[in-house]
CSV table of C-alpha atoms and ligand atoms in Angstrom, one decimal:
chain,number,residue,atom,x,y,z
A,213,MET,CA,0.0,0.0,0.0
A,214,ASN,CA,1.5,3.3,-1.0
A,215,THR,CA,1.7,6.5,1.2
A,216,ALA,CA,-1.3,8.3,-0.4
A,217,ASP,CA,-3.6,5.2,0.0
A,218,THR,CA,-2.5,4.7,3.5
A,219,ILE,CA,-3.1,8.2,4.5
A,220,ALA,CA,-6.5,8.3,2.8
A,221,ILE,CA,-7.7,5.1,4.5
A,222,GLU,CA,-6.5,6.1,8.0
A,223,GLN,CA,-8.1,9.5,7.6
A,224,ASN,CA,-11.3,7.9,6.7
A,225,LEU,CA,-11.5,5.2,9.3
A,226,GLU,CA,-9.6,6.5,12.4
A,227,ILE,CA,-11.2,9.2,14.6
A,228,PRO,CA,-9.1,12.3,14.0
A,229,THR,CA,-7.3,12.6,17.4
A,230,TYR,CA,-3.8,12.9,16.0
A,231,ASP,CA,-2.0,15.6,14.0
A,232,LYS,CA,0.1,13.1,11.9
A,233,MET,CA,3.1,13.8,9.8
A,234,PRO,CA,2.2,13.3,6.1
A,235,MET,CA,4.1,10.0,5.7
A,236,ALA,CA,3.5,6.3,6.1
A,237,LEU,CA,6.3,4.3,7.5
A,238,VAL,CA,6.8,0.6,6.6
A,239,ARG,CA,10.3,-0.4,7.9
A,240,GLY,CA,12.8,0.5,10.4
A,241,GLU,CA,16.5,-0.4,11.1
A,242,GLY,CA,18.8,1.2,13.7
A,243,PRO,CA,18.2,4.9,13.7
A,244,TYR,CA,16.4,4.9,10.3
A,245,VAL,CA,12.8,4.4,9.1
A,246,TRP,CA,11.6,4.1,5.5
A,247,ASP,CA,8.3,5.0,3.9
A,248,ALA,CA,6.4,2.9,1.3
A,249,GLU,CA,8.2,4.7,-1.6
A,250,GLY,CA,11.7,4.0,-0.1
A,251,THR,CA,12.4,7.4,1.3
A,252,ARG,CA,14.8,7.0,4.3
A,253,TYR,CA,14.5,9.2,7.4
A,254,LEU,CA,17.1,9.6,10.2
A,255,ASP,CA,14.9,9.3,13.3
A,256,PHE,CA,15.9,11.8,15.9
A,257,TYR,CA,12.4,11.7,17.1
A,258,GLY,CA,12.7,8.1,18.2
A,259,GLY,CA,9.1,7.3,17.4
A,260,HIS,CA,8.1,9.6,20.2
A,261,CYS,CA,10.9,8.9,22.6
A,262,VAL,CA,10.3,5.1,22.4
A,263,SER,CA,13.0,3.7,20.1
A,264,LEU,CA,15.8,3.4,22.8
A,265,LEU,CA,17.9,0.8,20.8
A,266,GLY,CA,17.0,1.9,17.3
A,267,HIS,CA,14.3,0.3,15.2
A,268,CYS,CA,14.1,-3.5,15.1
A,269,HIS,CA,17.2,-4.1,17.3
A,270,PRO,CA,18.3,-7.7,16.5
A,271,ASN,CA,18.4,-8.6,20.2
A,272,VAL,CA,14.7,-7.4,20.7
A,273,VAL,CA,13.6,-9.1,17.4
A,274,GLU,CA,15.2,-12.4,18.4
A,275,ALA,CA,13.7,-12.3,21.9
A,276,LEU,CA,10.2,-11.5,20.5
A,277,GLN,CA,10.5,-14.3,17.8
A,278,ALA,CA,11.6,-16.8,20.4
A,279,GLN,CA,8.8,-15.9,22.9
A,280,ALA,CA,6.1,-15.7,20.2
A,281,GLU,CA,7.0,-19.3,19.3
A,282,THR,CA,6.8,-20.4,22.9
A,283,LEU,CA,3.9,-18.5,24.7
A,284,ILE,CA,2.6,-15.2,23.5
A,285,PHE,CA,0.5,-14.3,26.4
A,286,TYR,CA,-0.9,-15.5,29.7
A,287,SER,CA,-2.2,-13.1,32.4
A,288,ASN,CA,-1.1,-12.5,35.9
A,289,VAL,CA,-3.1,-15.3,37.2
A,290,ALA,CA,-0.1,-17.4,36.4
A,291,HIS,CA,3.6,-17.0,37.2
A,292,SER,CA,6.0,-16.7,34.3
A,293,PRO,CA,9.8,-17.2,34.0
A,294,ILE,CA,10.2,-14.4,31.4
A,295,ARG,CA,8.3,-12.0,33.7
A,296,ALA,CA,10.5,-13.1,36.6
A,297,ARG,CA,13.6,-12.4,34.6
A,298,ALA,CA,12.4,-9.0,33.3
A,299,ALA,CA,11.6,-8.1,36.9
A,300,GLN,CA,15.0,-9.1,38.0
A,301,ARG,CA,16.7,-7.0,35.3
A,302,LEU,CA,14.5,-4.0,36.3
A,303,ALA,CA,15.1,-4.4,40.0
A,304,ALA,CA,18.9,-4.6,39.5
A,305,LEU,CA,18.9,-1.3,37.7
A,306,ALA,CA,16.4,0.4,40.0
A,307,PRO,CA,17.6,2.9,42.7
A,308,ASP,CA,18.2,1.3,46.1
A,309,GLY,CA,15.0,0.4,47.8
A,310,LEU,CA,12.8,0.7,44.7
A,311,GLY,CA,13.2,-2.9,43.5
A,312,ASN,CA,9.5,-3.8,43.6
A,313,VAL,CA,7.8,-3.8,40.2
A,314,PHE,CA,4.3,-3.5,38.8
A,315,PHE,CA,4.1,-4.0,35.0
A,316,ALA,CA,1.5,-2.2,32.9
A,317,ASN,CA,1.1,-1.1,29.3
A,318,SER,CA,1.4,2.7,29.0
A,319,GLY,CA,2.8,5.7,30.7
A,320,SER,CA,-0.7,6.9,31.7
A,321,GLU,CA,-1.4,3.5,33.3
A,322,ALA,CA,1.8,3.6,35.2
A,323,ASN,CA,1.1,7.0,36.6
A,324,GLU,CA,-2.4,6.1,37.6
A,325,THR,CA,-1.0,3.1,39.4
A,326,ALA,CA,1.6,5.2,41.2
A,327,LEU,CA,-1.2,7.7,42.2
A,328,LYS,CA,-3.4,4.9,43.4
A,329,LEU,CA,-0.6,3.4,45.5
A,330,ALA,CA,0.1,6.8,47.1
A,331,ARG,CA,-3.6,7.3,47.9
A,332,LYS,CA,-3.8,3.9,49.5
A,333,TYR,CA,-0.5,4.2,51.5
A,334,THR,CA,-1.2,7.7,52.8
A,335,GLY,CA,-5.0,7.4,53.1
A,336,ARG,CA,-5.1,11.0,51.5
A,337,SER,CA,-6.5,12.0,48.1
A,338,GLY,CA,-4.8,15.3,47.2
A,339,VAL,CA,-2.0,15.5,44.6
A,340,MET,CA,0.6,18.2,44.0
A,341,ALA,CA,2.0,18.5,40.5
A,342,MET,CA,4.2,21.0,38.6
A,343,LYS,CA,3.1,23.7,36.2
A,344,GLY,CA,4.2,22.6,32.8
A,345,GLY,CA,4.1,18.9,33.8
A,346,TRP,CA,2.7,16.2,31.5
A,347,HIS,CA,1.5,12.8,32.9
A,348,GLY,CA,-1.0,11.4,30.4
A,349,ARG,CA,-4.5,11.6,29.0
A,350,THR,CA,-6.5,8.9,30.7
A,351,LEU,CA,-8.7,10.6,33.5
A,352,GLY,CA,-6.4,9.6,36.4
A,353,SER,CA,-3.2,10.7,34.7
A,354,LEU,CA,-4.8,13.7,33.0
A,355,ALA,CA,-5.6,15.1,36.5
A,356,PRO,CA,-2.0,16.2,37.2
A,357,THR,CA,-1.3,17.1,33.6
A,358,HIS,CA,-1.1,20.8,33.6
A,359,ASP,CA,-2.0,21.9,30.1
A,360,GLU,CA,-5.5,23.4,30.4
A,361,LYS,CA,-6.2,22.6,26.7
A,362,TYR,CA,-6.3,18.9,27.4
A,363,ARG,CA,-7.6,19.0,31.0
A,364,ALA,CA,-10.3,21.7,31.1
A,365,PRO,CA,-13.1,19.8,29.3
A,366,TYR,CA,-12.9,17.0,31.9
A,367,ALA,CA,-12.2,19.1,35.0
A,368,ASP,CA,-15.5,18.1,36.7
A,369,VAL,CA,-14.6,14.5,37.0
A,370,LEU,CA,-10.8,14.7,37.6
A,371,PRO,CA,-9.3,14.1,41.0
A,372,GLU,CA,-8.1,17.3,42.7
A,373,THR,CA,-4.6,18.6,42.0
A,374,THR,CA,-2.7,21.6,43.1
A,375,TRP,CA,0.0,22.9,40.8
A,376,VAL,CA,3.1,24.8,41.9
A,377,SER,CA,5.9,26.4,39.9
A,378,VAL,CA,9.1,24.2,39.5
A,379,GLY,CA,11.8,25.6,41.8
A,380,ASP,CA,9.4,27.3,44.3
A,381,LEU,CA,10.0,25.4,47.5
A,382,ASP,CA,7.9,27.9,49.5
A,383,ALA,CA,4.9,27.3,47.4
A,384,ALA,CA,5.5,23.5,47.8
A,385,GLU,CA,5.8,23.8,51.5
A,386,ALA,CA,2.5,25.8,51.7
A,387,VAL,CA,0.6,23.1,49.7
A,388,LEU,CA,2.2,20.2,51.6
A,389,SER,CA,1.4,21.8,54.9
A,390,SER,CA,-2.3,21.9,54.1
A,391,GLU,CA,-2.3,18.2,54.7
A,392,GLY,CA,-4.4,15.8,52.6
A,393,ILE,CA,-1.7,15.6,49.9
A,394,ALA,CA,-0.9,12.0,49.1
A,395,ALA,CA,1.7,12.5,46.5
A,396,VAL,CA,3.9,15.0,44.7
A,397,ILE,CA,4.4,14.0,41.0
A,398,LEU,CA,7.0,15.5,38.8
A,399,GLU,CA,9.0,14.9,35.6
A,400,PRO,CA,12.6,15.2,36.4
A,401,ILE,CA,12.9,16.9,33.0
A,402,GLN,CA,9.7,18.4,31.7
A,403,SER,CA,9.9,17.1,28.2
A,404,ILE,CA,6.7,18.2,26.4
A,405,ALA,CA,6.9,21.6,28.1
A,406,GLY,CA,10.2,22.2,26.2
A,407,MET,CA,12.8,20.0,27.8
A,408,ARG,CA,12.9,22.1,31.0
A,409,GLU,CA,15.4,20.8,33.6
A,410,VAL,CA,14.3,20.7,37.2
A,411,PRO,CA,17.0,22.2,39.5
A,412,ALA,CA,18.8,19.5,41.5
A,413,GLY,CA,18.5,21.4,44.8
A,414,TYR,CA,14.7,21.7,44.2
A,415,VAL,CA,14.2,18.1,44.1
A,416,GLN,CA,16.2,17.5,47.2
A,417,GLY,CA,14.1,20.1,48.9
A,418,LEU,CA,10.9,18.4,47.8
A,419,ARG,CA,12.2,15.1,49.1
A,420,ALA,CA,12.8,16.7,52.5
A,421,LEU,CA,9.3,18.3,52.5
A,422,CYS,CA,7.6,15.1,51.5
A,423,ASP,CA,9.5,13.3,54.4
A,424,LYS,CA,8.4,16.0,56.8
A,425,HIS,CA,4.7,15.9,55.7
A,426,GLY,CA,4.3,12.1,55.1
A,427,THR,CA,3.7,12.7,51.4
A,428,LEU,CA,5.1,10.3,48.7
A,429,LEU,CA,7.3,11.5,45.9
A,430,ILE,CA,6.7,10.2,42.4
A,431,PHE,CA,9.1,10.7,39.6
A,432,ASP,CA,7.4,10.4,36.2
A,433,GLU,CA,10.3,9.0,34.3
A,434,VAL,CA,8.2,7.9,31.4
A,435,GLN,CA,10.5,9.9,29.1
A,436,THR,CA,13.7,10.3,31.2
A,437,GLY,CA,13.9,6.7,32.4
A,438,VAL,CA,15.6,3.5,31.2
A,439,GLY,CA,19.0,5.1,30.5
A,440,ARG,CA,18.0,7.6,27.9
A,441,THR,CA,19.3,10.5,30.0
A,442,GLY,CA,22.7,8.7,30.7
A,443,THR,CA,21.7,7.1,34.0
A,444,PHE,CA,18.9,4.5,34.5
A,445,SER,CA,16.9,7.0,36.7
A,446,MET,CA,17.2,10.7,37.2
A,447,SER,CA,17.4,10.1,40.9
A,448,GLU,CA,21.1,9.6,40.6
A,449,PRO,CA,22.0,13.0,39.0
A,450,LEU,CA,19.4,14.8,41.1
A,451,GLY,CA,20.6,13.3,44.3
A,452,ALA,CA,17.2,12.4,45.6
A,453,THR,CA,15.3,9.1,45.5
A,454,PRO,CA,11.5,9.2,45.1
A,455,ASP,CA,9.1,6.6,46.6
A,456,LEU,CA,7.7,5.6,43.2
A,457,ILE,CA,9.1,5.8,39.7
A,458,THR,CA,7.1,5.3,36.5
A,459,LEU,CA,8.7,4.1,33.3
A,460,ALA,CA,7.2,3.5,29.9
A,461,LYS,CA,8.4,4.7,26.5
A,462,SER,CA,11.9,3.2,26.3
A,463,LEU,CA,11.2,0.2,28.5
A,464,GLY,CA,10.4,-2.3,25.7
A,465,ALA,CA,12.3,-0.5,22.9
A,466,GLY,CA,9.1,-0.2,20.9
A,467,VAL,CA,6.9,-2.9,22.4
A,468,PRO,CA,4.1,-1.3,24.5
A,469,VAL,CA,5.0,-1.9,28.2
A,470,SER,CA,5.3,0.3,31.3
A,471,GLY,CA,6.3,-0.3,34.8
A,472,VAL,CA,6.2,1.3,38.3
A,473,LEU,CA,9.1,0.9,40.6
A,474,VAL,CA,7.8,0.9,44.2
A,475,ASP,CA,9.7,1.7,47.4
A,476,ASP,CA,10.0,-1.2,49.9
A,477,ALA,CA,7.8,0.5,52.6
A,478,VAL,CA,5.0,1.2,50.1
A,479,ALA,CA,5.3,-2.3,48.6
A,480,GLU,CA,4.8,-3.9,52.0
A,481,THR,CA,1.3,-2.3,52.2
A,482,VAL,CA,0.1,-3.5,48.9
A,483,GLU,CA,-2.5,-6.1,49.0
A,484,THR,CA,-4.1,-8.4,46.4
A,485,GLY,CA,-6.6,-6.4,44.2
A,486,ASP,CA,-5.1,-3.0,44.9
A,487,GLN,CA,-4.2,-2.8,41.2
A,488,GLY,CA,-4.4,-5.1,38.1
A,489,SER,CA,-4.1,-5.0,34.3
A,490,THR,CA,-4.9,-8.0,32.0
A,491,PHE,CA,-2.1,-7.3,29.6
A,492,GLY,CA,0.4,-5.9,32.1
A,493,GLY,CA,3.4,-8.3,32.4
A,494,GLY,CA,2.5,-10.2,29.2
A,495,MET,CA,5.1,-12.5,27.9
A,496,LEU,CA,5.9,-10.7,24.6
A,497,ALA,CA,6.3,-7.4,26.5
A,498,MET,CA,8.5,-9.1,29.1
A,499,ALA,CA,10.7,-10.6,26.5
A,500,ALA,CA,11.2,-7.1,25.0
A,501,VAL,CA,12.0,-5.7,28.5
A,502,GLU,CA,14.6,-8.4,29.2
A,503,ALA,CA,16.3,-7.9,25.8
A,504,THR,CA,16.2,-4.1,26.1
A,505,LEU,CA,17.7,-3.9,29.6
A,506,LYS,CA,20.3,-6.6,28.8
A,507,THR,CA,21.4,-4.7,25.7
A,508,LEU,CA,21.4,-1.4,27.4
A,509,VAL,CA,23.8,-2.7,30.0
A,510,GLU,CA,26.0,-4.9,27.9
A,511,ASP,CA,26.5,-2.4,25.1
A,512,ASN,CA,27.2,0.4,27.7
A,513,LEU,CA,24.6,2.6,26.0
A,514,MET,CA,24.0,4.9,29.0
A,515,THR,CA,27.5,6.2,28.6
A,516,ARG,CA,26.8,6.5,24.8
A,517,ALA,CA,23.7,8.6,25.6
A,518,THR,CA,25.9,11.2,27.3
A,519,GLU,CA,28.5,11.1,24.4
A,520,ILE,CA,25.7,11.7,21.8
A,521,HIS,CA,24.4,14.6,23.8
A,522,GLU,CA,27.9,16.1,23.9
A,523,GLN,CA,28.4,15.6,20.2
A,524,VAL,CA,25.1,17.1,19.3
A,525,ALA,CA,25.8,20.1,21.6
A,526,ALA,CA,29.2,20.7,20.1
A,527,GLN,CA,27.9,20.5,16.5
A,528,VAL,CA,24.8,22.6,16.9
A,529,GLY,CA,26.3,25.0,19.4
A,530,PRO,CA,26.9,27.8,17.0
A,531,VAL,CA,23.3,27.9,15.5
A,532,VAL,CA,21.1,27.2,18.5
A,533,GLU,CA,20.6,29.4,21.5
A,534,GLU,CA,20.6,26.6,24.1
A,535,VAL,CA,20.8,22.9,24.4
A,536,GLN,CA,18.8,21.6,27.3
A,537,GLY,CA,18.1,18.2,28.8
A,538,ARG,CA,20.5,15.3,29.3
A,539,GLY,CA,21.7,12.3,27.2
A,540,CYS,CA,19.4,11.4,24.3
A,541,LEU,CA,16.6,13.7,25.6
A,542,MET,CA,17.5,17.1,24.2
A,543,GLY,CA,15.8,20.4,23.7
A,544,LEU,CA,17.3,22.8,21.2
A,545,THR,CA,16.1,26.4,21.7
A,546,LEU,CA,16.1,28.3,18.4
A,547,ASP,CA,16.0,31.9,17.6
A,548,ARG,CA,12.8,31.4,15.6
A,549,PRO,CA,9.6,29.3,15.7
A,550,ILE,CA,10.7,25.7,15.1
A,551,ALA,CA,7.6,24.5,13.0
A,552,PRO,CA,9.1,25.5,9.6
A,553,VAL,CA,12.5,24.1,10.7
A,554,VAL,CA,11.0,20.8,11.6
A,555,LYS,CA,9.4,20.6,8.2
A,556,ALA,CA,12.5,21.6,6.4
A,557,LEU,CA,14.4,18.9,8.2
A,558,ARG,CA,11.8,16.3,7.2
A,559,THR,CA,12.2,17.3,3.6
A,560,GLN,CA,15.9,16.4,4.1
A,561,GLY,CA,15.0,13.1,5.6
A,562,VAL,CA,15.4,13.9,9.3
A,563,LEU,CA,12.7,13.5,11.9
A,564,VAL,CA,12.7,15.6,15.1
A,565,GLY,CA,9.9,16.6,17.6
A,566,GLY,CA,8.2,19.7,18.7
A,567,SER,CA,7.1,20.8,22.2
A,568,SER,CA,4.7,23.2,23.8
A,569,ASP,CA,7.4,25.9,23.5
A,570,PRO,CA,7.2,27.1,19.9
A,571,HIS,CA,11.0,27.8,20.0
A,572,VAL,CA,12.1,24.4,21.5
A,573,MET,CA,12.7,21.4,19.2
A,574,ARG,CA,13.0,18.1,20.9
A,575,LEU,CA,15.6,15.4,20.0
A,576,MET,CA,15.0,11.9,21.3
A,577,PRO,CA,17.4,9.8,19.2
A,578,PRO,CA,18.0,6.2,19.8
A,579,LEU,CA,21.2,5.5,21.9
A,580,VAL,CA,22.7,3.7,18.9
A,581,VAL,CA,23.1,6.7,16.5
A,582,SER,CA,26.6,6.9,15.2
A,583,ASN,CA,29.0,9.9,15.2
A,584,GLU,CA,28.2,10.1,11.4
A,585,ASP,CA,24.4,10.2,12.2
A,586,VAL,CA,25.0,13.1,14.6
A,587,THR,CA,27.0,15.0,11.9
A,588,ALA,CA,24.3,14.3,9.3
A,589,PHE,CA,21.7,15.7,11.7
A,590,ALA,CA,23.8,18.8,12.5
A,591,GLU,CA,24.4,19.5,8.7
A,592,ALA,CA,20.7,19.1,8.0
A,593,LEU,CA,19.8,21.5,10.8
A,594,HIS,CA,22.2,24.1,9.3
A,595,VAL,CA,20.6,23.7,5.9
A,596,ALA,CA,17.1,23.9,7.5
A,597,LEU,CA,18.0,27.0,9.4
A,598,ASP,CA,19.3,28.6,6.2
A,599,ALA,CA,16.2,27.6,4.3
A,600,THR,CA,13.9,29.1,7.0
A,601,ALA,CA,15.9,32.3,7.8
A,602,THR,CA,14.5,35.7,6.8
A,603,PRO,CA,16.6,37.3,3.9
A,604,ALA,CA,18.2,39.6,6.4
A,605,GLU,CA,19.3,36.7,8.6
A,606,ALA,CA,20.5,34.4,5.7
A,607,HIS,CA,24.2,34.0,5.4
B,793,PLP,C1,6.3,12.4,30.9
B,793,PLP,C2,5.1,11.6,30.4
B,793,PLP,N1,4.3,10.9,31.3
B,793,PLP,C3,3.3,10.2,30.8
B,793,PLP,C4,3.0,10.1,29.5
B,793,PLP,C5,1.9,9.3,29.0
B,793,PLP,O1,2.3,8.1,28.4
B,793,PLP,P1,1.4,7.2,27.5
B,793,PLP,O2,1.1,8.1,26.3
B,793,PLP,O3,2.2,6.0,27.2
B,793,PLP,O4,0.2,6.9,28.2
B,793,PLP,C6,3.8,10.8,28.6
B,793,PLP,C7,3.5,10.8,27.1
B,793,PLP,O5,4.0,11.4,26.3
B,793,PLP,C8,4.9,11.5,29.0
B,793,PLP,O6,5.6,12.2,28.2
C-alpha cells in the first residue's frame, strides 16, 4: 500500500485525534525508518521517545520471535519465567529500595498506578504537581497534567490537583502543609513543556518536604527513564530518591510496556486487588523488556547517551541558543519558531519533535546513533535554518 492510499484510509477510518506527519512508515532499522516509496528518514524523534535501541534491534527481534513461538500471552493469574527475569533485570537497575515492580502497558497507566498506590498508602487524596508537567491523557493521569487545553473539558470528573511552579519550595511547603496531599508527582525533565530541567536542589528540597509531611514523591520517568538520560533513573544526578518511579516509552524498545518501581515501605502495604491489568506483564512485552535492559547494560549505552548529547551540543552549538536536557533527551532552543525548521528537516529526511514551547525542538534519538548520524543531523539542521531564515538573517 502506498503512502497516499495509507493516509486516505487512516483519515477515513480513524477518529481524528492525531496531527500526523504526512508520511506512512513501513520499515525501520537502527536509527532509520523508511516509507512505502523507499524514502529513508534519520529518526531523531525516536518514534516519540520510544526507540531506545533503534528500530528492530536484533536482540529485541530475536527475543520476540523466540517468545512468540513459545507463549505469546498469559495473564497475571499465572507466574512466568520471562516475567520473573524481566523483573530481576529491572530491580537490578532500580535505585536502592525501589526494586518492587508493577508491570502495565502505557505511561498513563503507570502514573495512575503510582497515584493509586500513594492514595492507599497515605490514606489521602490530594496530589501536588508541577506547572508545565505532563503525565498522560486517561482521566487519572490527566488530572495532574497541567495543560488546560487537554484537562479543562474534563475538570469536573478529575481528582483534585494543586500545581506549583518548578523551583518554588515555599509554594510547595505551603501546599504540603495543608495536609491531605498523598503525592507529589513531577517529571525530572519536563519534556513536552520544552525540555525544561528541574533544578537539583529543588528536588532534594521536595524530598525533605515530602518526608516532613508524610507525602510520597513520584518521579514520572516515562521519558527520562531507562537510561535515555545517561543514567537509569534521574534520581542519581538529582541526588534524591523518590518513593515511586514510573517508566514506559523506552522500556520495551518499541513494544508497549510500562512499569512502576515501588519503594519497599509502600510495597509492604500493597494487597491483592489493589491494582491489576490484564495485559500488564504479558510474555511478549516481558521478552522485550529483558532484551532491552540486557542490551542497554551490555552495550554500555547509557554512557553512549551522554556522548551523543555532547556531540550534538558541540555540532549545533553555533546555531542554537541553548541545548537543554540530558543524554538522548534534548531540547534545542532556536531563535525562531521551530515549526518550519521541523518541516525543512523532514524534507531532508530527518525527523525531530516539537514541544509546547514554539521555540524548542525536541531530539529523542536512539542510543545507537553513530557519530556520522549526529553529523548528518547537524548538517541538515544548518541547511534547514538557512532555508527558514529571513533574507536579512540568511548567510
Ligand atoms: C512524561 C510523560 N508521562 C506520561 C506520558 C503518558 O504516556 P502514554 O502516552 O504511554 O500513556 C507521557 C506521554 O508522552 C509523558 O511524556
